[in-house]
Short mmCIF file of C-alpha atoms in Angstrom, two decimals:
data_model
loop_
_atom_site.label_atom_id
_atom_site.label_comp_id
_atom_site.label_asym_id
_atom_site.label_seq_id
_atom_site.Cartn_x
_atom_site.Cartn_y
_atom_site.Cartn_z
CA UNK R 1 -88.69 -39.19 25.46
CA UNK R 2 -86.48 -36.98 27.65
CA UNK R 3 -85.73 -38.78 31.21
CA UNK R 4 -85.24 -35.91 32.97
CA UNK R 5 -87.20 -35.60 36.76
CA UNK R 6 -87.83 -32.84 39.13
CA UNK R 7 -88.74 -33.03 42.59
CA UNK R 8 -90.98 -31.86 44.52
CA UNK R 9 -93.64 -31.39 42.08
CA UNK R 10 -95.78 -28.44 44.38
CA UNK R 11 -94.17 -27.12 47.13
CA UNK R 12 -95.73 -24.66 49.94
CA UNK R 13 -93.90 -23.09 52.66
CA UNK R 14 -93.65 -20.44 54.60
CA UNK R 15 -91.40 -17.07 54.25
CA UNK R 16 -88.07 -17.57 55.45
CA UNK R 17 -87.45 -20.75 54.90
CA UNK R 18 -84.50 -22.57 53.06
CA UNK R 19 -85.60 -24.99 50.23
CA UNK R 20 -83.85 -26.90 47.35
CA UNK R 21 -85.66 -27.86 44.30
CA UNK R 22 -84.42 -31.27 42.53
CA UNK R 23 -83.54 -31.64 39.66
CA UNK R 24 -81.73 -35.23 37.47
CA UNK R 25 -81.10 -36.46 34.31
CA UNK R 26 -79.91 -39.54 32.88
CA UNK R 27 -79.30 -38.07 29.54
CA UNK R 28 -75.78 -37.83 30.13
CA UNK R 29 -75.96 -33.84 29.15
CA UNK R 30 -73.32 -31.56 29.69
CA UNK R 31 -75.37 -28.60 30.46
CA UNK R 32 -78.22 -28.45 32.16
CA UNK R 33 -80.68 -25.02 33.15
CA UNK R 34 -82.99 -23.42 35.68
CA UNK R 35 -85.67 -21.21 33.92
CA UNK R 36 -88.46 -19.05 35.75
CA UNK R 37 -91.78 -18.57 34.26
CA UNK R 38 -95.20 -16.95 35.42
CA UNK R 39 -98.56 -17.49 33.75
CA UNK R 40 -98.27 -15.84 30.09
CA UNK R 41 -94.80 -14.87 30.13
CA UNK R 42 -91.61 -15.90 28.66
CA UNK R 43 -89.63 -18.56 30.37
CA UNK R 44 -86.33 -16.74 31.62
CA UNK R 45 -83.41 -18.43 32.42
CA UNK R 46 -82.29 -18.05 35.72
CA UNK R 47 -79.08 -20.02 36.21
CA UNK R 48 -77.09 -22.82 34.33
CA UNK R 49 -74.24 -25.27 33.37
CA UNK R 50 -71.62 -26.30 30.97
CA UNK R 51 -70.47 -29.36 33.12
CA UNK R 52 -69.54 -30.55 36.81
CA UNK R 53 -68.16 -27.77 39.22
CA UNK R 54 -69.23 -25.42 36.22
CA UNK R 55 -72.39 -22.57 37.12
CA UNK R 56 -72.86 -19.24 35.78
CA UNK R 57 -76.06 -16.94 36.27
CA UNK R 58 -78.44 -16.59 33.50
CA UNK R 59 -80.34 -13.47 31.98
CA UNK R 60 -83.30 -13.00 34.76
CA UNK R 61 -81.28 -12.03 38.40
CA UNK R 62 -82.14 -14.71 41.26
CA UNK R 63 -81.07 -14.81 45.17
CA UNK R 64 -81.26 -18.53 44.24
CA UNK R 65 -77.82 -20.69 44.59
CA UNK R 66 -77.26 -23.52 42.09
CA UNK R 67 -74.29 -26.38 42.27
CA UNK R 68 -73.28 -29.13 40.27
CA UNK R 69 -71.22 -31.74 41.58
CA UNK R 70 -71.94 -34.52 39.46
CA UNK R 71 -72.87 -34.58 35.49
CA UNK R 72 -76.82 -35.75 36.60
CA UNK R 73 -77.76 -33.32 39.10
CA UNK R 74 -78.42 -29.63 39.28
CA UNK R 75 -80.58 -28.62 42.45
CA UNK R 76 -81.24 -25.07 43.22
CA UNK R 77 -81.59 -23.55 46.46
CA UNK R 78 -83.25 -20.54 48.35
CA UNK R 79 -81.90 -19.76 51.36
CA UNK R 80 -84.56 -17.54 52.78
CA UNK R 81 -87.63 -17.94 50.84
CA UNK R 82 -89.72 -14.72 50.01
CA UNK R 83 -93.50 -14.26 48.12
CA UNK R 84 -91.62 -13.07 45.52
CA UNK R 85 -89.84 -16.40 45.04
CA UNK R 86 -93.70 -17.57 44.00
CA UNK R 87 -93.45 -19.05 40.47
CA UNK R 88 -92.60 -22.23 38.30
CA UNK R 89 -89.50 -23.51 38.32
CA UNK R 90 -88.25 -25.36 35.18
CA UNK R 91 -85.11 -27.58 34.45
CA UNK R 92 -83.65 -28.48 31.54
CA UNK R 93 -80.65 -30.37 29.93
CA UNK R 94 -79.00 -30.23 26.44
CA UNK R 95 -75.92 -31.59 24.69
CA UNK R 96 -72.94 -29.37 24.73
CA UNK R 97 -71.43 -30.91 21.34
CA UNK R 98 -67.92 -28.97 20.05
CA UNK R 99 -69.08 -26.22 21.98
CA UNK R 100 -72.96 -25.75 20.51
CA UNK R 101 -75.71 -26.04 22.40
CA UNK R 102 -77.98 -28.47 21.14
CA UNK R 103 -82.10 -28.84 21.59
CA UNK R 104 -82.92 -28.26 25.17
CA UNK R 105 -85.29 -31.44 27.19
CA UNK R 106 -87.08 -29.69 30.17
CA UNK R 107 -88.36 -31.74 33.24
CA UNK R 108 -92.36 -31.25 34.58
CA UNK R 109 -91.45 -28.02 36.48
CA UNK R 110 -91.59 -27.30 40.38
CA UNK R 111 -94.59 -25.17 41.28
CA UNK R 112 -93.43 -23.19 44.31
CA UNK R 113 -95.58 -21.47 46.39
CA UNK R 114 -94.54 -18.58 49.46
CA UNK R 115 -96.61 -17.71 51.93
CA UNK G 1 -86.88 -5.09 24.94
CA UNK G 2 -87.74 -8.30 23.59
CA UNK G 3 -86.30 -10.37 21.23
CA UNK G 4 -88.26 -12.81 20.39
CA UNK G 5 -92.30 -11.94 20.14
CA UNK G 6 -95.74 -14.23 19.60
CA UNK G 7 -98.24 -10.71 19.08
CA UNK G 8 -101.02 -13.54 19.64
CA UNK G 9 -101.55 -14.21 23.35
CA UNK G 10 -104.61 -16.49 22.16
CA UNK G 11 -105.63 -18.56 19.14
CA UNK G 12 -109.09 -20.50 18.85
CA UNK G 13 -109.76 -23.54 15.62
CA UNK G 14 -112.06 -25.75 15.30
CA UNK G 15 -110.96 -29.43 15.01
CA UNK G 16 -109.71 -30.73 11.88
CA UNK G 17 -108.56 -26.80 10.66
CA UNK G 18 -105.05 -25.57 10.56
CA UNK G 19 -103.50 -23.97 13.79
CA UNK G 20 -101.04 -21.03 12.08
CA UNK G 21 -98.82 -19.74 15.01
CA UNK G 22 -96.48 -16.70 14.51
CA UNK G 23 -93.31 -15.60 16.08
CA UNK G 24 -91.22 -12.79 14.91
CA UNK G 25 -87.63 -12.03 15.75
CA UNK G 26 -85.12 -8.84 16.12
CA UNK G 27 -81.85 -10.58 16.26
CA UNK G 28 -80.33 -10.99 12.86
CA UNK G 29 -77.89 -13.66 14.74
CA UNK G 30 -80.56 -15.97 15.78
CA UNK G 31 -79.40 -19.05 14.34
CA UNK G 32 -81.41 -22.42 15.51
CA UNK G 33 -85.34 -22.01 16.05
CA UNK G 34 -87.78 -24.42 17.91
CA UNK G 35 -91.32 -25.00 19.17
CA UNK G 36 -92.37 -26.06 22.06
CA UNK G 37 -95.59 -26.87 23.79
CA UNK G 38 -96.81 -26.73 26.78
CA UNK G 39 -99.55 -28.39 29.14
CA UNK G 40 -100.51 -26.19 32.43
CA UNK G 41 -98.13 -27.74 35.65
CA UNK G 42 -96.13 -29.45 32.69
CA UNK G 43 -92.74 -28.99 31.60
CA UNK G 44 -92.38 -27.45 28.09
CA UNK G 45 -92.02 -30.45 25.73
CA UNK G 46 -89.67 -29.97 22.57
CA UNK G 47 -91.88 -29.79 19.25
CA UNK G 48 -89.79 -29.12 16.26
CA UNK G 49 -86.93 -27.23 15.02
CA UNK G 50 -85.31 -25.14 12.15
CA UNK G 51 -81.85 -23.95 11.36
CA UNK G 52 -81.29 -20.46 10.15
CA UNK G 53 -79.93 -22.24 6.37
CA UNK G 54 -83.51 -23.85 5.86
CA UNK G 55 -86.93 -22.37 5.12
CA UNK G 56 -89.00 -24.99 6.06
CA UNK G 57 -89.04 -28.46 7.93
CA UNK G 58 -91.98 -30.68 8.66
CA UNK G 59 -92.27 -33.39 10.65
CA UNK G 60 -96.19 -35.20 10.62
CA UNK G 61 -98.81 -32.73 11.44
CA UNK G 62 -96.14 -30.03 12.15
CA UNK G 63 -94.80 -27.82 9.87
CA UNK G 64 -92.68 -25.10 10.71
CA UNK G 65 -91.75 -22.06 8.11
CA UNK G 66 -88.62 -19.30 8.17
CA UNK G 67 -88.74 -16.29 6.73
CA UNK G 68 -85.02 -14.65 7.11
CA UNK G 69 -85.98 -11.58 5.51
CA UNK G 70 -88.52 -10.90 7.26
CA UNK G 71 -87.39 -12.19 10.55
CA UNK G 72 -90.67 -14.78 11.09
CA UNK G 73 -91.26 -18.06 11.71
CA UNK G 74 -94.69 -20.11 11.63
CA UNK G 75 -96.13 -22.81 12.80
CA UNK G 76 -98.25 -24.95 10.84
CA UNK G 77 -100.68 -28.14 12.84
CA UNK G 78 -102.81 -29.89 10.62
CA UNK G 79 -104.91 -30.67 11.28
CA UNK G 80 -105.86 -29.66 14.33
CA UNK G 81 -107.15 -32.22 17.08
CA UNK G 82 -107.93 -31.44 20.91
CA UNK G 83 -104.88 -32.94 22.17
CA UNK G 84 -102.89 -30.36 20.45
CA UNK G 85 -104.48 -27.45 23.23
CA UNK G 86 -101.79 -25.75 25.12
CA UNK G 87 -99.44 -23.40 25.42
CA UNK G 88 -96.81 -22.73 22.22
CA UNK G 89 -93.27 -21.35 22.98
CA UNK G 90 -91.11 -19.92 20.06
CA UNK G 91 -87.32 -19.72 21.04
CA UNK G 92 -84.47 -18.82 18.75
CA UNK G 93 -81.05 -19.53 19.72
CA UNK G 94 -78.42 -16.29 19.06
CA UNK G 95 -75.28 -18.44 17.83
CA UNK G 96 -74.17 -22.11 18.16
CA UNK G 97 -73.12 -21.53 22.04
CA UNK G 98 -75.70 -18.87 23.00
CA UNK G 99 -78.64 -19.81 25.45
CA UNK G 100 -82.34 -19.78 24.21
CA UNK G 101 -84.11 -16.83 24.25
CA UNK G 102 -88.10 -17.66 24.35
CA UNK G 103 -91.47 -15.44 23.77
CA UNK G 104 -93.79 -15.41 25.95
CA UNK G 105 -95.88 -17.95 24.68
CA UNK G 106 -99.33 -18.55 22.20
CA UNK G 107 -102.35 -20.18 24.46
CA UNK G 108 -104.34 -22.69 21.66
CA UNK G 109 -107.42 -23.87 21.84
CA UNK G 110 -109.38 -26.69 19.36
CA UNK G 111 -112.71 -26.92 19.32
CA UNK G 112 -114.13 -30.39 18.98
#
């Protein structure tokens, strides 16, 4: 079983507001990943990580902002939150063994909400 | 254009049949191929998975077949029970350091 948590589970706010979505793991995983996904579509990945003070930007462009500062924790934030931003937000971890990324563990997923 | 493709947004069996779920695939590089599932407000949970140098692997009621040649992959659930209605991912990974690329996803549904 993959221990790996996201918080807040449902959020709803307002446009124009700043918000950071949680995300841990006590896997001990190298690289960890922020996918996007909307009701019958593909998940697409939106940011990730190889490793602390590591982040590049995935296939899917996002005004999101991701850090990683220590090995266990990956939040993502939106600095001015938009209706567009609407969606579910998924994180996920894998092993980054010799350079090959291994199966990917996804936490329950953030289910933002703009108004 | 996409790379990865499940034609079937929707698949209905009654309990106790076989669930068959397709993917197909573009990218002759695709190396590494998994299943997923996934509950609505749930995180995708990992299924099963297949490396380009096999054809099939099973693991209990999941069986999962790969057809190089033809670029395809299957899923296999027998059989079916309840439990087993959600939401399928396919994903294929495009070299040992690449990034999963995932279709968009099969919806299943068992019958009691």
């Amino acid at each position: 079983e993959a221990d790996i948590y996201q918080t807040p589970r449902y959020l709803v706010i307002g446009t124009g507001k700043k918000i950071t979505l949680e995300c841990s793991q006590t896997m001990g995983h190298d690289k960890m990943y922020w996918y996007q996904q909307d009701p019958g579509m593909e998940l697409h990945l939106i940011h990730y990580s190889y490793g602390v003070n590591s982040t590049e930007k995935g296939d899917l462009s996002s005004e999101s902002t991701v850090s990683r500062i220590r090995t266990e924790h990956f939040p993502l934030t939106l600095e001015s939150a938009r209706p567009s931003h609407t969606s579910q937000y998924l994180c996920a971890s894998s092993e980054w063994t010799s350079g090959r990324t291994d199966t990917q563990y996804f936490g329950p997923g953030t289910r933002l909400t703009v108004l | 254009d996409q790379q990865v493709k499940q034609n079937s947004p929707s698949l209905s069996v009654q309990e106790g049949r076989i669930s068959i779920l397709n993917c197909d695939y573009t990218n002759s590089m695709f190396d590494y191929f998994l299943w997923y599932k996934k509950y609505p407000a749930e995180g995708p949970t990992f299924l099963i998975s297949i490396s380009s140098i096999k054809d099939k692997n099973e693991d209990g009621r999941f069986t999962v077949f790969l057809n190089k040649s033809a670029k395809h992959l299957s899923l296999h659930i027998v059989p079916s029970q309840p439990g087993d209605s959600a939401v399928y991912f396919c994903a294929a990974r495009p070299g040992s350091q690449g990034n999963l690329i995932f279709g968009k996803g099969t919806k299943l549904s068992v019958k009691p």
